[in-house]
Amino acid sequence: MSEVKIIGSAVPNMPWQEKPKQVHGAPVWRYTENPIIGRNPAKEVARIFNSAVIPYQNEFIGVFRGEQINGIPYIYMGRSKDAIHWEFEEEKIAFVDEEGKSFMPVYAYDPRLVKIEDVYYIIWCQDFYGAAIGIAKTTDFQTFVRIENPFLPFNRNAVLFPRKIHGNYMMLSRPSDSGHTPFGDIFLSESPDMVYWGKHRHVMGKASEWWESLKIGGGAAPIETTEGWLLFYHGVGGTCNGYVYSIGGAILDIENPSIVKYRCENFLLTPEEWYEERGFVPNVTFPCATIHDAESGRIAIYYGAADTYVGLAFTTVKEIVGYMKEKSSVSESDIEIGRR
Ligand code: BMA
């Protein structure tokens, strides 16, 4: 069988550190200089976490969840030459509507950033008379035009696929409730125009009693590989001391991504380091983006840590897909088309 490959662009300047000798469990290793973004990283921003980055004009650009000093989360832009050291804009992103008038969300958190054709889309969680998904588009990172909210409340953790499938845009999301939702599965929806969303399908639900027993949610935009869509997501387990957020992995069918081909029964990363275990919300690792190089197969995972910091972890497509296939455990509801 031929070796698994990433389908996409080469990103030779992506951040990278070689695998240390001893890696127990999944082949994912943390950047030794983590966290890459510490406390009070920008003017009037107490914490940055759960953020998304992407290659842009031979450098990197990102949209960052900045918890302002009044506690309200908003999205800030940042730029970097190496995707490790970031400079943030002082002002939050100024969204406009399609007529060009200011159209600011009440709050905005957990942004994802996905390029489809020549357009960059930011997808985040915001108030739409309840927590729901917001989307804006940009081509130049100067003007950010909000487009129609895709779903009714309550919904969180939306992420777009980086290309259309069978002519339609595809989005994963997690319908939820108004609080710190103690349940939730990942669903898939499609749209011909980014306005009307339908053909909803169930993708996957909670699984392991031990680390993803309560809820799951989409993480980084799926990576196209020769084995299918490689998805890093978050899985939440409950303990007597509260929720624990780990990073899980699955591979979705390339043509019909509501079908899960492989799902790793082990977490790929779970809170272990001080910056993951200690912070505003302890025991959270929350992936929102990857940078990946189709040439070398290298993958850098960007994740929020303890709702306080940004961490970086590495793997390769060959190692992670090999591991996920070896440790795969899929249920009936994972492998079905997801329509009832
Ligand atoms: C979720 C979201 C995330 C956060 C996580 C842990 O519900 O609000 O932004 O990282 O809780 O607090």
mmCIF file of C-alpha atoms and ligand atoms in Angstrom:
data_model
loop_
_atom_site.group_PDB
_atom_site.id
_atom_site.type_symbol
_atom_site.label_atom_id
_atom_site.label_comp_id
_atom_site.label_asym_id
_atom_site.label_seq_id
_atom_site.Cartn_x
_atom_site.Cartn_y
_atom_site.Cartn_z
ATOM 1 C CA MET A 1 0.000 0.000 0.000
ATOM 2 C CA SER A 2 1.348 3.424 -0.884
ATOM 3 C CA GLU A 3 2.326 5.840 1.844
ATOM 4 C CA VAL A 4 -0.308 8.308 3.078
ATOM 5 C CA LYS A 5 0.188 11.852 1.836
ATOM 6 C CA ILE A 6 -1.275 15.275 2.532
ATOM 7 C CA ILE A 7 -3.063 16.721 -0.491
ATOM 8 C CA GLY A 8 -2.370 20.455 -0.545
ATOM 9 C CA SER A 9 0.330 23.072 -0.733
ATOM 10 C CA ALA A 10 3.936 22.965 0.357
ATOM 11 C CA VAL A 11 4.669 25.148 3.401
ATOM 12 C CA PRO A 12 8.445 24.782 3.753
ATOM 13 C CA ASN A 13 8.707 27.570 6.384
ATOM 14 C CA MET A 14 6.216 25.978 8.785
ATOM 15 C CA PRO A 15 7.299 25.660 12.417
ATOM 16 C CA TRP A 16 8.910 22.346 13.260
ATOM 17 C CA GLN A 17 10.822 20.478 15.903
ATOM 18 C CA GLU A 18 12.036 16.906 15.503
ATOM 19 C CA LYS A 19 10.402 14.135 17.486
ATOM 20 C CA PRO A 20 12.132 13.505 20.823
ATOM 21 C CA LYS A 21 13.421 9.993 21.489
ATOM 22 C CA GLN A 22 10.814 9.088 24.051
ATOM 23 C CA VAL A 23 7.225 9.662 23.014
ATOM 24 C CA HIS A 24 4.761 7.430 24.801
ATOM 25 C CA GLY A 25 1.251 6.994 23.456
ATOM 26 C CA ALA A 26 0.236 8.831 20.308
ATOM 27 C CA PRO A 27 2.994 10.198 18.077
ATOM 28 C CA VAL A 28 2.301 13.849 18.942
ATOM 29 C CA TRP A 29 4.971 15.888 20.665
ATOM 30 C CA ARG A 30 4.806 19.348 22.188
ATOM 31 C CA TYR A 31 6.981 22.280 21.198
ATOM 32 C CA THR A 32 9.616 22.602 23.904
ATOM 33 C CA GLU A 33 9.094 26.398 24.161
ATOM 34 C CA ASN A 34 5.347 26.140 24.874
ATOM 35 C CA PRO A 35 3.298 28.093 25.590
ATOM 36 C CA ILE A 36 3.984 30.247 22.536
ATOM 37 C CA ILE A 37 1.559 32.956 23.717
ATOM 38 C CA GLY A 38 1.583 33.897 27.406
ATOM 39 C CA ARG A 39 -0.638 36.044 29.596
ATOM 40 C CA ASN A 40 -1.420 39.710 28.858
ATOM 41 C CA PRO A 41 -0.136 39.389 25.286
ATOM 42 C CA ALA A 42 -1.687 42.584 23.901
ATOM 43 C CA LYS A 43 -3.140 45.886 25.010
ATOM 44 C CA GLU A 44 -6.249 45.297 27.128
ATOM 45 C CA VAL A 45 -6.151 41.557 26.395
ATOM 46 C CA ALA A 46 -5.628 39.326 29.425
ATOM 47 C CA ARG A 47 -5.382 35.984 27.624
ATOM 48 C CA ILE A 48 -5.186 34.599 24.100
ATOM 49 C CA PHE A 49 -6.140 30.957 23.445
ATOM 50 C CA ASN A 50 -8.318 28.809 21.111
ATOM 51 C CA SER A 51 -7.041 30.553 17.987
ATOM 52 C CA ALA A 52 -6.406 29.800 14.319
ATOM 53 C CA VAL A 53 -3.480 30.513 12.015
ATOM 54 C CA ILE A 54 -2.761 30.057 8.314
ATOM 55 C CA PRO A 55 0.118 30.638 5.846
ATOM 56 C CA TYR A 56 -0.248 33.992 4.072
ATOM 57 C CA GLN A 57 2.120 35.688 1.609
ATOM 58 C CA ASN A 58 5.179 33.667 2.688
ATOM 59 C CA GLU A 59 4.466 34.466 6.325
ATOM 60 C CA PHE A 60 1.627 33.588 8.679
ATOM 61 C CA ILE A 61 -1.525 35.301 9.759
ATOM 62 C CA GLY A 62 -4.020 34.381 12.448
ATOM 63 C CA VAL A 63 -7.277 35.189 14.173
ATOM 64 C CA PHE A 64 -6.999 35.023 17.921
ATOM 65 C CA ARG A 65 -9.482 34.705 20.727
ATOM 66 C CA GLY A 66 -8.520 37.582 22.966
ATOM 67 C CA GLU A 67 -10.170 37.716 26.374
ATOM 68 C CA GLN A 68 -10.316 41.437 27.035
ATOM 69 C CA ILE A 69 -9.697 42.860 30.490
ATOM 70 C CA ASN A 70 -13.459 43.319 30.849
ATOM 71 C CA GLY A 71 -13.783 39.541 30.378
ATOM 72 C CA ILE A 72 -15.509 39.728 26.991
ATOM 73 C CA PRO A 73 -13.917 37.567 24.266
ATOM 74 C CA TYR A 74 -13.240 39.086 20.881
ATOM 75 C CA ILE A 75 -11.212 38.296 17.785
ATOM 76 C CA TYR A 76 -7.877 39.959 17.156
ATOM 77 C CA MET A 77 -5.603 39.603 14.168
ATOM 78 C CA GLY A 78 -1.967 38.654 14.456
ATOM 79 C CA ARG A 79 0.963 38.288 12.086
ATOM 80 C CA SER A 80 4.117 36.231 12.330
ATOM 81 C CA LYS A 81 7.162 35.366 10.262
ATOM 82 C CA ASP A 82 7.657 31.944 11.868
ATOM 83 C CA ALA A 83 4.155 31.114 13.195
ATOM 84 C CA ILE A 84 5.628 31.020 16.717
ATOM 85 C CA HIS A 85 6.300 34.659 17.625
ATOM 86 C CA TRP A 86 3.174 36.727 17.040
ATOM 87 C CA GLU A 87 2.420 40.413 16.850
ATOM 88 C CA PHE A 88 -1.157 41.375 17.527
ATOM 89 C CA GLU A 89 -3.185 44.284 16.266
ATOM 90 C CA GLU A 90 -4.180 46.644 19.053
ATOM 91 C CA GLU A 91 -7.780 46.882 17.907
ATOM 92 C CA LYS A 92 -10.168 43.984 17.561
ATOM 93 C CA ILE A 93 -11.251 43.026 14.061
ATOM 94 C CA ALA A 94 -13.731 45.574 12.691
ATOM 95 C CA PHE A 95 -16.428 43.525 10.987
ATOM 96 C CA VAL A 96 -18.766 45.116 8.444
ATOM 97 C CA ASP A 97 -21.939 43.884 6.814
ATOM 98 C CA GLU A 98 -22.345 43.341 3.082
ATOM 99 C CA GLU A 99 -23.220 47.042 2.637
ATOM 100 C CA GLY A 100 -19.948 48.027 4.310
ATOM 101 C CA LYS A 101 -21.543 49.245 7.556
ATOM 102 C CA SER A 102 -19.996 48.382 10.903
ATOM 103 C CA PHE A 103 -21.458 45.083 12.153
ATOM 104 C CA MET A 104 -19.768 44.001 15.340
ATOM 105 C CA PRO A 105 -20.768 40.844 17.187
ATOM 106 C CA VAL A 106 -21.677 41.221 20.855
ATOM 107 C CA TYR A 107 -18.869 38.792 21.671
ATOM 108 C CA ALA A 108 -16.796 36.409 19.578
ATOM 109 C CA TYR A 109 -14.790 33.340 20.523
ATOM 110 C CA ASP A 110 -13.005 30.213 19.290
ATOM 111 C CA PRO A 111 -12.314 31.447 15.726
ATOM 112 C CA ARG A 112 -11.300 29.093 12.936
ATOM 113 C CA LEU A 113 -9.693 30.375 9.725
ATOM 114 C CA VAL A 114 -10.095 28.458 6.465
ATOM 115 C CA LYS A 115 -9.093 29.334 2.903
ATOM 116 C CA ILE A 116 -11.456 28.130 0.184
ATOM 117 C CA GLU A 117 -10.409 29.013 -3.335
ATOM 118 C CA ASP A 118 -9.209 32.643 -2.964
ATOM 119 C CA VAL A 119 -11.296 33.610 0.028
ATOM 120 C CA TYR A 120 -10.426 33.354 3.720
ATOM 121 C CA TYR A 121 -13.333 32.585 6.040
ATOM 122 C CA ILE A 122 -13.414 33.190 9.775
ATOM 123 C CA ILE A 123 -15.950 31.074 11.616
ATOM 124 C CA TRP A 124 -16.565 31.669 15.316
ATOM 125 C CA CYS A 125 -19.041 31.456 18.140
ATOM 126 C CA GLN A 126 -21.114 34.561 18.877
ATOM 127 C CA ASP A 127 -24.400 35.828 20.228
ATOM 128 C CA PHE A 128 -27.360 35.418 17.883
ATOM 129 C CA TYR A 129 -29.975 35.657 20.636
ATOM 130 C CA GLY A 130 -28.034 32.765 22.119
ATOM 131 C CA ALA A 131 -24.676 31.176 21.309
ATOM 132 C CA ALA A 132 -24.474 30.470 17.594
ATOM 133 C CA ILE A 133 -22.046 30.493 14.684
ATOM 134 C CA GLY A 134 -20.830 33.634 12.916
ATOM 135 C CA ILE A 135 -18.946 33.790 9.600
ATOM 136 C CA ALA A 136 -17.004 36.544 7.885
ATOM 137 C CA LYS A 137 -14.917 36.555 4.743
ATOM 138 C CA THR A 138 -11.852 38.453 3.656
ATOM 139 C CA THR A 139 -9.452 38.397 0.754
ATOM 140 C CA ASP A 140 -6.928 40.910 2.072
ATOM 141 C CA PHE A 141 -7.178 40.814 5.901
ATOM 142 C CA GLN A 142 -8.154 44.505 5.785
ATOM 143 C CA THR A 143 -11.899 44.236 5.219
ATOM 144 C CA PHE A 144 -13.888 41.545 7.010
ATOM 145 C CA VAL A 145 -17.399 41.145 5.687
ATOM 146 C CA ARG A 146 -19.866 39.231 7.823
ATOM 147 C CA ILE A 147 -22.182 36.991 5.867
ATOM 148 C CA GLU A 148 -25.414 35.310 6.966
ATOM 149 C CA ASN A 149 -25.266 33.282 10.171
ATOM 150 C CA PRO A 150 -25.421 29.673 8.991
ATOM 151 C CA PHE A 151 -27.371 28.078 11.831
ATOM 152 C CA LEU A 152 -29.946 28.819 14.514
ATOM 153 C CA PRO A 153 -28.814 28.931 18.122
ATOM 154 C CA PHE A 154 -27.513 27.047 19.958
ATOM 155 C CA ASN A 155 -24.446 25.889 18.132
ATOM 156 C CA ARG A 156 -20.680 25.966 18.642
ATOM 157 C CA ASN A 157 -17.426 24.647 17.214
ATOM 158 C CA ALA A 158 -18.026 25.212 13.533
ATOM 159 C CA VAL A 159 -15.283 24.600 11.024
ATOM 160 C CA LEU A 160 -15.331 24.659 7.229
ATOM 161 C CA PHE A 161 -13.694 22.125 4.946
ATOM 162 C CA PRO A 162 -10.936 23.725 2.856
ATOM 163 C CA ARG A 163 -12.653 22.902 -0.428
ATOM 164 C CA LYS A 164 -16.088 22.247 -1.826
ATOM 165 C CA ILE A 165 -17.255 18.648 -2.108
ATOM 166 C CA HIS A 166 -19.600 17.804 -4.982
ATOM 167 C CA GLY A 167 -19.941 21.556 -5.616
ATOM 168 C CA ASN A 168 -21.003 22.485 -2.078
ATOM 169 C CA TYR A 169 -19.292 24.149 0.868
ATOM 170 C CA MET A 170 -19.156 21.780 3.835
ATOM 171 C CA MET A 171 -19.200 22.699 7.505
ATOM 172 C CA LEU A 172 -18.911 20.724 10.717
ATOM 173 C CA SER A 173 -20.669 22.076 13.790
ATOM 174 C CA ARG A 174 -21.915 21.026 17.201
ATOM 175 C CA PRO A 175 -25.513 21.893 18.102
ATOM 176 C CA SER A 176 -25.710 22.586 21.821
ATOM 177 C CA ASP A 177 -27.562 24.466 24.549
ATOM 178 C CA SER A 178 -27.179 27.836 26.215
ATOM 179 C CA GLY A 179 -24.782 26.802 28.978
ATOM 180 C CA HIS A 180 -21.613 24.792 29.432
ATOM 181 C CA THR A 181 -23.298 22.103 27.365
ATOM 182 C CA PRO A 182 -22.918 18.626 28.904
ATOM 183 C CA PHE A 183 -23.671 16.833 25.599
ATOM 184 C CA GLY A 184 -23.009 17.167 21.894
ATOM 185 C CA ASP A 185 -22.134 15.401 18.646
ATOM 186 C CA ILE A 186 -20.465 16.627 15.466
ATOM 187 C CA PHE A 187 -22.792 17.230 12.495
ATOM 188 C CA LEU A 188 -22.092 18.060 8.854
ATOM 189 C CA SER A 189 -24.058 20.602 6.782
ATOM 190 C CA GLU A 190 -23.635 21.738 3.205
ATOM 191 C CA SER A 191 -24.380 24.842 1.202
ATOM 192 C CA PRO A 192 -24.194 25.800 -2.457
ATOM 193 C CA ASP A 193 -23.697 29.499 -1.666
ATOM 194 C CA MET A 194 -22.670 29.983 2.008
ATOM 195 C CA VAL A 195 -26.153 31.342 2.704
ATOM 196 C CA TYR A 196 -28.506 28.356 2.732
ATOM 197 C CA TRP A 197 -27.315 25.352 4.702
ATOM 198 C CA GLY A 198 -28.932 21.920 4.638
ATOM 199 C CA LYS A 199 -28.465 18.204 3.936
ATOM 200 C CA HIS A 200 -27.527 17.898 7.613
ATOM 201 C CA ARG A 201 -25.811 14.662 8.568
ATOM 202 C CA HIS A 202 -24.609 13.211 11.835
ATOM 203 C CA VAL A 203 -20.868 12.558 11.724
ATOM 204 C CA MET A 204 -19.897 11.215 15.139
ATOM 205 C CA GLY A 205 -20.897 11.320 18.785
ATOM 206 C CA LYS A 206 -19.281 10.936 22.160
ATOM 207 C CA ALA A 207 -17.366 7.719 22.652
ATOM 208 C CA SER A 208 -14.859 6.550 25.246
ATOM 209 C CA GLU A 209 -16.313 6.476 28.752
ATOM 210 C CA TRP A 210 -12.956 7.726 29.920
ATOM 211 C CA TRP A 211 -11.971 10.800 27.933
ATOM 212 C CA GLU A 212 -14.800 11.741 25.530
ATOM 213 C CA SER A 213 -17.837 10.609 27.464
ATOM 214 C CA LEU A 214 -19.740 13.927 27.478
ATOM 215 C CA LYS A 215 -19.309 15.766 24.201
ATOM 216 C CA ILE A 216 -17.063 16.336 21.230
ATOM 217 C CA GLY A 217 -16.560 19.253 18.876
ATOM 218 C CA GLY A 218 -14.782 19.994 15.618
ATOM 219 C CA GLY A 219 -11.310 21.414 16.032
ATOM 220 C CA ALA A 220 -8.949 22.270 13.210
ATOM 221 C CA ALA A 221 -10.160 22.426 9.599
ATOM 222 C CA PRO A 222 -9.959 18.880 8.186
ATOM 223 C CA ILE A 223 -6.715 18.106 6.340
ATOM 224 C CA GLU A 224 -7.130 16.398 2.979
ATOM 225 C CA THR A 225 -5.029 13.223 2.763
ATOM 226 C CA THR A 226 -4.905 10.198 0.497
ATOM 227 C CA GLU A 227 -6.671 8.248 3.299
ATOM 228 C CA GLY A 228 -9.502 10.750 3.809
ATOM 229 C CA TRP A 229 -10.098 13.944 5.795
ATOM 230 C CA LEU A 230 -7.862 13.993 8.843
ATOM 231 C CA LEU A 231 -9.770 15.692 11.665
ATOM 232 C CA PHE A 232 -8.354 16.804 14.988
ATOM 233 C CA TYR A 233 -11.254 17.447 17.352
ATOM 234 C CA HIS A 234 -11.809 17.953 21.070
ATOM 235 C CA GLY A 235 -13.319 15.299 23.298
ATOM 236 C CA VAL A 236 -14.640 16.123 26.761
ATOM 237 C CA GLY A 237 -14.868 13.873 29.777
ATOM 238 C CA GLY A 238 -16.410 14.701 33.156
ATOM 239 C CA THR A 239 -14.611 14.287 36.447
ATOM 240 C CA CYS A 240 -15.567 15.126 40.021
ATOM 241 C CA ASN A 241 -13.531 18.279 39.467
ATOM 242 C CA GLY A 242 -15.081 19.366 36.180
ATOM 243 C CA TYR A 243 -14.593 18.899 32.455
ATOM 244 C CA VAL A 244 -11.326 17.718 30.889
ATOM 245 C CA TYR A 245 -10.691 18.609 27.225
ATOM 246 C CA SER A 246 -8.411 16.290 25.217
ATOM 247 C CA ILE A 247 -7.512 16.191 21.537
ATOM 248 C CA GLY A 248 -8.908 13.280 19.530
ATOM 249 C CA GLY A 249 -8.486 12.232 15.915
ATOM 250 C CA ALA A 250 -10.644 10.730 13.174
ATOM 251 C CA ILE A 251 -10.450 10.182 9.423
ATOM 252 C CA LEU A 252 -13.578 10.988 7.431
ATOM 253 C CA ASP A 253 -14.469 9.625 4.017
ATOM 254 C CA ILE A 254 -13.197 11.933 1.294
ATOM 255 C CA GLU A 255 -16.411 11.945 -0.776
ATOM 256 C CA ASN A 256 -18.937 11.542 2.053
ATOM 257 C CA PRO A 257 -17.380 13.055 5.172
ATOM 258 C CA SER A 258 -20.317 12.100 7.382
ATOM 259 C CA ILE A 259 -18.847 8.597 7.266
ATOM 260 C CA VAL A 260 -16.040 8.015 9.758
ATOM 261 C CA LYS A 261 -13.434 5.616 8.358
ATOM 262 C CA TYR A 262 -11.155 5.523 11.382
ATOM 263 C CA ARG A 263 -11.475 6.973 14.855
ATOM 264 C CA CYS A 264 -8.687 6.776 17.375
ATOM 265 C CA GLU A 265 -9.824 5.203 20.634
ATOM 266 C CA ASN A 266 -7.000 6.924 22.522
ATOM 267 C CA PHE A 267 -6.646 10.653 22.958
ATOM 268 C CA LEU A 268 -3.841 12.154 20.910
ATOM 269 C CA LEU A 269 -3.021 14.780 23.525
ATOM 270 C CA THR A 270 -4.457 15.408 26.987
ATOM 271 C CA PRO A 271 -3.657 18.021 29.652
ATOM 272 C CA GLU A 272 -0.297 17.125 31.211
ATOM 273 C CA GLU A 273 1.881 20.213 31.189
ATOM 274 C CA TRP A 274 1.543 23.084 33.676
ATOM 275 C CA TYR A 275 0.124 25.418 31.011
ATOM 276 C CA GLU A 276 -2.587 22.879 30.142
ATOM 277 C CA GLU A 277 -3.452 21.917 33.714
ATOM 278 C CA ARG A 278 -3.337 25.345 35.272
ATOM 279 C CA GLY A 279 -4.980 28.567 34.127
ATOM 280 C CA PHE A 280 -8.341 30.283 33.851
ATOM 281 C CA VAL A 281 -10.013 26.915 33.137
ATOM 282 C CA PRO A 282 -7.747 24.033 34.146
ATOM 283 C CA ASN A 283 -7.316 20.859 32.090
ATOM 284 C CA VAL A 284 -8.175 22.115 28.633
ATOM 285 C CA THR A 285 -6.400 21.324 25.348
ATOM 286 C CA PHE A 286 -8.523 22.721 22.531
ATOM 287 C CA PRO A 287 -7.292 22.457 18.897
ATOM 288 C CA CYS A 288 -8.423 25.145 16.434
ATOM 289 C CA ALA A 289 -5.906 24.965 13.567
ATOM 290 C CA THR A 290 -3.045 23.150 11.931
ATOM 291 C CA ILE A 291 -0.306 24.237 9.597
ATOM 292 C CA HIS A 292 0.750 21.363 7.369
ATOM 293 C CA ASP A 293 3.254 20.850 4.597
ATOM 294 C CA ALA A 294 2.177 18.540 1.780
ATOM 295 C CA GLU A 295 5.782 17.981 0.745
ATOM 296 C CA SER A 296 7.241 16.700 4.030
ATOM 297 C CA GLY A 297 3.973 15.517 5.610
ATOM 298 C CA ARG A 298 4.683 17.603 8.711
ATOM 299 C CA ILE A 299 1.757 18.865 10.784
ATOM 300 C CA ALA A 300 1.805 21.549 13.504
ATOM 301 C CA ILE A 301 -1.290 21.576 15.735
ATOM 302 C CA TYR A 302 -2.286 24.891 17.365
ATOM 303 C CA TYR A 303 -4.304 24.447 20.511
ATOM 304 C CA GLY A 304 -5.641 26.547 23.338
ATOM 305 C CA ALA A 305 -4.339 25.515 26.763
ATOM 306 C CA ALA A 306 -6.309 26.017 29.986
ATOM 307 C CA ASP A 307 -8.291 28.869 28.367
ATOM 308 C CA THR A 308 -5.173 30.948 28.956
ATOM 309 C CA TYR A 309 -2.351 30.098 26.528
ATOM 310 C CA VAL A 310 -1.624 28.869 23.007
ATOM 311 C CA GLY A 311 0.383 25.659 22.623
ATOM 312 C CA LEU A 312 1.942 24.002 19.622
ATOM 313 C CA ALA A 313 2.398 20.273 19.015
ATOM 314 C CA PHE A 314 3.847 18.333 16.110
ATOM 315 C CA THR A 315 3.300 15.100 14.243
ATOM 316 C CA THR A 316 3.606 13.768 10.699
ATOM 317 C CA VAL A 317 0.775 12.540 8.532
ATOM 318 C CA LYS A 318 2.420 9.146 8.223
ATOM 319 C CA GLU A 319 2.816 8.632 11.952
ATOM 320 C CA ILE A 320 -0.538 9.996 13.032
ATOM 321 C CA VAL A 321 -2.590 8.228 10.368
ATOM 322 C CA GLY A 322 -0.714 4.955 10.987
ATOM 323 C CA TYR A 323 -1.382 5.255 14.716
ATOM 324 C CA MET A 324 -5.039 6.182 14.254
ATOM 325 C CA LYS A 325 -5.630 3.211 11.951
ATOM 326 C CA GLU A 326 -3.942 0.853 14.370
ATOM 327 C CA LYS A 327 -5.973 2.144 17.323
ATOM 328 C CA SER A 328 -9.209 2.703 15.446
ATOM 329 C CA SER A 329 -12.550 1.892 16.982
ATOM 330 C CA VAL A 330 -15.685 3.003 15.149
ATOM 331 C CA SER A 331 -19.294 2.565 16.252
ATOM 332 C CA GLU A 332 -22.408 1.982 14.138
ATOM 333 C CA SER A 333 -23.311 5.676 14.318
ATOM 334 C CA ASP A 334 -19.816 6.637 13.155
ATOM 335 C CA ILE A 335 -19.831 4.579 9.987
ATOM 336 C CA GLU A 336 -23.387 5.212 8.845
ATOM 337 C CA ILE A 337 -24.299 8.055 6.516
ATOM 338 C CA GLY A 338 -25.848 9.961 9.437
ATOM 339 C CA ARG A 339 -29.374 10.509 8.162
ATOM 340 C CA ARG A 340 -32.427 9.429 10.168
HETATM 341 C C1 BMA B 1 -16.062 25.473 25.769
HETATM 342 C C2 BMA B 1 -15.711 26.729 24.980
HETATM 343 C C3 BMA B 1 -14.210 26.859 24.818
HETATM 344 C C4 BMA B 1 -13.460 26.611 26.097
HETATM 345 C C5 BMA B 1 -13.960 25.356 26.779
HETATM 346 C C6 BMA B 1 -13.301 25.112 28.117
HETATM 347 O O1 BMA B 1 -17.424 25.432 26.061
HETATM 348 O O2 BMA B 1 -16.196 27.847 25.660
HETATM 349 O O3 BMA B 1 -13.933 28.135 24.377
HETATM 350 O O4 BMA B 1 -12.099 26.446 25.805
HETATM 351 O O5 BMA B 1 -15.345 25.443 26.970
HETATM 352 O O6 BMA B 1 -13.576 26.153 29.018
#
